[in-house]
Tab-separated table of C-alpha atoms in Angstrom:
chain	number	residue	atom	x	y	z
A	590	GLY	CA	-71.066	1.721	-0.340
A	591	GLN	CA	-69.638	-1.628	0.636
A	592	GLN	CA	-70.253	-2.737	4.197
A	593	LEU	CA	-69.061	-5.632	6.285
A	594	ASN	CA	-71.125	-6.946	9.162
A	595	GLN	CA	-69.023	-8.725	11.741
A	596	SER	CA	-70.481	-10.723	14.600
A	597	PRO	CA	-70.525	-11.133	17.449
A	598	GLN	CA	-69.499	-7.685	18.629
A	599	SER	CA	-67.895	-9.123	21.776
A	600	MET	CA	-67.288	-12.453	23.441
A	601	PHE	CA	-66.331	-13.411	26.970
A	602	ILE	CA	-65.233	-17.023	27.193
A	603	GLN	CA	-63.448	-19.452	29.460
A	604	GLU	CA	-59.888	-20.503	28.686
A	605	GLY	CA	-59.905	-23.706	26.633
A	606	GLU	CA	-63.171	-22.976	24.853
A	607	ASP	CA	-63.478	-22.696	21.087
A	608	VAL	CA	-64.466	-19.383	19.487
A	609	SER	CA	-66.217	-18.607	16.236
A	610	MET	CA	-66.813	-15.260	14.565
A	611	ASN	CA	-67.981	-14.328	11.099
A	612	CYS	CA	-68.330	-11.561	8.565
A	613	THR	CA	-70.897	-11.012	5.852
A	614	SER	CA	-70.847	-8.545	3.024
A	615	SER	CA	-73.376	-6.981	0.711
A	616	SER	CA	-70.950	-7.389	-2.187
A	617	ILE	CA	-68.353	-9.799	-3.500
A	618	PHE	CA	-64.763	-9.757	-2.325
A	619	ASN	CA	-61.696	-11.250	-4.041
A	620	THR	CA	-59.775	-11.623	-0.807
A	621	TRP	CA	-60.657	-12.006	2.860
A	622	LEU	CA	-58.138	-11.145	5.553
A	623	TRP	CA	-58.358	-11.672	9.298
A	624	TYR	CA	-56.433	-9.447	11.705
A	625	LYS	CA	-55.903	-9.229	15.473
A	626	GLN	CA	-55.275	-5.916	17.176
A	627	ASP	CA	-53.932	-5.373	20.671
A	628	PRO	CA	-54.531	-2.049	22.470
A	629	GLY	CA	-52.375	0.753	21.103
A	630	GLU	CA	-50.924	-1.404	18.337
A	631	GLY	CA	-51.585	-1.899	14.657
A	632	PRO	CA	-53.548	-4.895	13.349
A	633	VAL	CA	-51.528	-8.067	12.856
A	634	LEU	CA	-52.388	-10.299	9.906
A	635	LEU	CA	-53.552	-13.764	10.989
A	636	ILE	CA	-54.884	-15.431	7.858
A	637	ALA	CA	-55.382	-14.492	4.203
A	638	LEU	CA	-57.948	-16.224	1.956
A	639	TYR	CA	-57.937	-15.904	-1.820
A	640	LYS	CA	-60.361	-18.452	-3.261
A	641	ALA	CA	-64.058	-19.106	-2.709
A	642	GLY	CA	-64.440	-22.193	-0.529
A	643	GLU	CA	-60.839	-22.033	0.676
A	644	LEU	CA	-60.235	-23.292	4.205
A	645	THR	CA	-56.931	-22.226	5.771
A	646	SER	CA	-55.365	-22.907	9.159
A	647	ASN	CA	-52.684	-21.130	11.129
A	648	GLY	CA	-52.013	-23.030	14.347
A	649	ARG	CA	-55.187	-22.945	16.416
A	650	LEU	CA	-56.838	-20.582	13.944
A	651	THR	CA	-58.975	-21.720	11.006
A	652	ALA	CA	-60.684	-19.446	8.517
A	653	GLN	CA	-62.875	-20.052	5.492
A	654	PHE	CA	-63.726	-18.000	2.413
A	655	GLY	CA	-67.446	-18.445	1.734
A	656	ILE	CA	-68.637	-20.030	-1.498
A	657	THR	CA	-70.687	-16.955	-2.401
A	658	ARG	CA	-67.579	-14.760	-1.833
A	659	LYS	CA	-69.704	-12.606	0.449
A	660	ASP	CA	-68.784	-14.133	3.793
A	661	SER	CA	-65.980	-15.561	5.885
A	662	PHE	CA	-65.572	-17.063	9.326
A	663	LEU	CA	-62.716	-17.423	11.800
A	664	ASN	CA	-62.482	-20.160	14.419
A	665	ILE	CA	-60.074	-20.225	17.337
A	666	SER	CA	-59.711	-23.563	19.063
A	667	ALA	CA	-58.713	-24.119	22.699
A	668	SER	CA	-58.480	-20.409	23.529
A	669	ILE	CA	-55.701	-19.120	25.789
A	670	PRO	CA	-55.352	-15.793	27.667
A	671	SER	CA	-53.087	-14.285	24.988
A	672	ASP	CA	-55.933	-14.619	22.460
A	673	VAL	CA	-57.471	-11.544	24.112
A	674	GLY	CA	-57.822	-8.665	21.678
A	675	ILE	CA	-59.960	-7.297	18.876
A	676	TYR	CA	-60.363	-9.401	15.760
A	677	PHE	CA	-61.167	-7.760	12.439
A	678	CYS	CA	-62.211	-9.197	9.143
A	679	ALA	CA	-61.324	-7.259	6.023
A	680	GLY	CA	-62.396	-7.712	2.452
A	681	GLN	CA	-60.567	-6.601	-0.621
A	682	ASP	CA	-62.644	-4.986	-3.344
A	683	GLY	CA	-63.652	-7.534	-5.948
A	684	SER	CA	-64.078	-5.007	-8.720
A	685	SER	CA	-60.628	-3.456	-8.752
A	686	ASN	CA	-57.044	-4.571	-8.341
A	687	THR	CA	-56.159	-2.151	-5.550
A	688	GLY	CA	-55.115	-2.472	-1.957
A	689	LYS	CA	-58.251	-0.900	-0.521
A	690	LEU	CA	-59.616	-2.930	2.388
A	691	ILE	CA	-63.116	-2.743	3.844
A	692	PHE	CA	-63.125	-3.632	7.539
A	693	GLY	CA	-65.719	-5.152	9.809
A	694	GLN	CA	-66.526	-3.476	13.114
A	695	GLY	CA	-64.422	-5.947	15.076
A	696	THR	CA	-65.054	-8.693	17.628
A	697	THR	CA	-63.652	-8.053	21.102
A	698	LEU	CA	-62.528	-11.293	22.700
A	699	GLN	CA	-61.955	-11.685	26.426
A	700	VAL	CA	-60.668	-14.951	27.867
A	701	LYS	CA	-61.107	-15.852	31.503
A	702	PRO	CA	-58.236	-17.995	32.841
B	49	LYS	CA	-37.008	-8.291	7.407
B	50	ALA	CA	-38.133	-5.073	9.058
B	51	GLY	CA	-41.855	-4.443	9.315
B	52	VAL	CA	-43.831	-1.320	8.502
B	53	THR	CA	-42.486	1.661	10.432
B	54	GLN	CA	-44.592	4.679	11.268
B	55	THR	CA	-43.324	7.885	12.832
B	56	PRO	CA	-44.031	9.508	15.128
B	57	ARG	CA	-45.930	7.129	17.448
B	58	TYR	CA	-47.714	9.912	19.293
B	59	LEU	CA	-48.567	13.473	18.374
B	60	ILE	CA	-50.506	16.270	20.024
B	61	LYS	CA	-51.583	19.189	17.858
B	62	THR	CA	-53.807	22.231	18.231
B	63	ARG	CA	-56.913	22.862	16.156
B	64	GLY	CA	-56.056	24.673	12.946
B	65	GLN	CA	-52.528	23.329	12.732
B	66	GLN	CA	-51.319	20.887	10.146
B	67	VAL	CA	-49.540	17.566	10.623
B	68	THR	CA	-47.405	15.204	8.548
B	69	LEU	CA	-47.164	11.495	9.311
B	70	SER	CA	-44.569	9.178	7.844
B	71	CYS	CA	-44.628	5.522	6.816
B	72	SER	CA	-41.793	3.279	5.671
B	73	PRO	CA	-43.147	0.097	4.068
B	74	ILE	CA	-41.658	-3.371	4.168
B	75	SER	CA	-38.683	-3.579	1.833
B	76	GLY	CA	-39.841	-4.463	-1.679
B	77	HIS	CA	-43.459	-3.484	-1.087
B	78	ARG	CA	-44.727	-0.927	-3.572
B	79	SER	CA	-48.259	-0.324	-2.333
B	80	VAL	CA	-48.904	1.828	0.723
B	81	SER	CA	-52.384	2.463	2.110
B	82	TRP	CA	-53.503	4.718	4.932
B	83	TYR	CA	-56.395	4.154	7.324
B	84	GLN	CA	-58.009	6.169	10.086
B	85	GLN	CA	-59.213	4.283	13.157
B	86	THR	CA	-61.656	5.816	15.627
B	87	PRO	CA	-63.909	4.184	18.239
B	88	GLY	CA	-67.023	5.416	16.468
B	89	GLN	CA	-66.194	4.749	12.822
B	90	GLY	CA	-63.742	1.872	13.079
B	91	LEU	CA	-61.083	1.434	10.415
B	92	GLN	CA	-61.681	3.598	7.374
B	93	PHE	CA	-59.665	3.722	4.181
B	94	LEU	CA	-58.030	7.060	3.400
B	95	PHE	CA	-55.986	6.435	0.252
B	96	GLU	CA	-53.580	4.083	-1.480
B	97	TYR	CA	-50.354	4.861	-3.295
B	98	PHE	CA	-48.599	2.617	-5.763
B	99	SER	CA	-45.415	3.573	-7.582
B	100	GLU	CA	-45.751	7.201	-6.474
B	101	THR	CA	-49.319	7.489	-7.814
B	102	GLN	CA	-52.509	7.713	-5.829
B	103	ARG	CA	-54.487	4.686	-6.990
B	104	ASN	CA	-57.535	4.901	-4.772
B	105	LYS	CA	-59.077	7.415	-2.405
B	106	GLY	CA	-61.576	7.074	0.416
B	107	ASN	CA	-64.373	9.418	1.390
B	108	PHE	CA	-62.406	12.026	3.307
B	109	PRO	CA	-62.223	15.816	2.819
B	110	GLY	CA	-59.462	17.417	0.800
B	111	ARG	CA	-57.665	18.391	4.020
B	112	PHE	CA	-56.319	14.848	3.977
B	113	SER	CA	-53.601	14.317	1.408
B	114	GLY	CA	-50.658	12.068	0.854
B	115	ARG	CA	-47.757	11.243	-1.349
B	116	GLN	CA	-45.328	8.462	-2.062
B	117	PHE	CA	-41.653	8.765	-2.839
B	118	SER	CA	-39.533	6.777	-5.276
B	119	ASN	CA	-38.299	4.531	-2.432
B	120	SER	CA	-41.987	3.713	-1.644
B	121	ARG	CA	-41.948	5.627	1.628
B	122	SER	CA	-45.155	7.559	2.102
B	123	GLU	CA	-46.369	10.592	3.987
B	124	MET	CA	-49.830	11.778	4.772
B	125	ASN	CA	-50.734	15.340	5.632
B	126	VAL	CA	-53.745	16.746	7.394
B	127	SER	CA	-54.243	20.493	7.189
B	128	THR	CA	-56.441	22.741	9.322
B	129	LEU	CA	-56.826	20.110	12.016
B	130	GLU	CA	-60.201	19.603	13.675
B	131	LEU	CA	-60.971	17.931	16.993
B	132	GLY	CA	-62.620	15.092	15.078
B	133	ASP	CA	-59.324	14.258	13.388
B	134	SER	CA	-58.099	12.737	16.646
B	135	ALA	CA	-57.525	9.092	15.780
B	136	LEU	CA	-55.049	6.291	15.288
B	137	TYR	CA	-53.623	6.618	11.777
B	138	LEU	CA	-52.442	3.341	10.350
B	139	CYS	CA	-50.279	2.631	7.366
B	140	ALA	CA	-50.287	-0.717	5.567
B	141	SER	CA	-47.944	-1.986	2.906
B	142	SER	CA	-48.334	-4.794	0.431
B	143	LEU	CA	-46.295	-6.166	-2.410
B	144	LEU	CA	-48.557	-5.124	-5.252
B	145	GLY	CA	-51.798	-3.908	-3.688
B	146	ALA	CA	-54.298	-6.707	-4.066
B	147	THR	CA	-52.362	-9.006	-1.735
B	148	GLU	CA	-51.722	-9.396	1.969
B	149	ALA	CA	-51.465	-6.047	3.730
B	150	PHE	CA	-49.203	-5.572	6.746
B	151	PHE	CA	-49.791	-2.742	9.178
B	152	GLY	CA	-47.477	-0.517	11.142
B	153	GLN	CA	-48.020	0.319	14.821
B	154	GLY	CA	-49.804	3.527	13.927
B	155	THR	CA	-49.542	7.165	14.882
B	156	ARG	CA	-51.851	8.306	17.663
B	157	LEU	CA	-52.897	11.877	16.814
B	158	THR	CA	-54.635	13.974	19.435
B	159	VAL	CA	-56.057	17.349	18.448
B	160	VAL	CA	-56.741	19.761	21.305
């Protein structure tokens, strides 16, 4: 079945540093979504990408939809303590027009003040 | 605009019992999907409903079922609960399905 490999698995950085994480897939996706999840809460949508090559920003966050449609990355600039959480990439099946999302394993981000 | 609402937030059940979880999507959203989140398996797709019809189903046993009502609200049911069903169950709604999906806070189910 479809799988998403997300890396790194965890990151421990200093406040103010930039962060980069990425996802790769064995198959093509039509849509890439990036979410952040805090403990005990549901994932919150950060950025949605719909076109190959698309680069989208949301404040200090920037994400790109890979040209091959099999990968995406998320950058966080000038990290702050509230960036702490688990970040998930999710791909939407490229072969069907349904809402099914395939999720990466998550990147746990810790920020040291 | 209200977000996705899931009830209850927490639930403790005994093995063998059944449970029903509820999800109210964002107003106007017609697609509702359910996911199971566990530390070992991560976020896994259970099923998706669109206009009261199940449009897609994940690789879960038949003990897991769901339905959607005419107002787009959805319920999922798990029968004959097993210890391994302990998880955070998340509901996501989207306008049409293949668009941005917004999640509720989840229902934390513990089976003892």
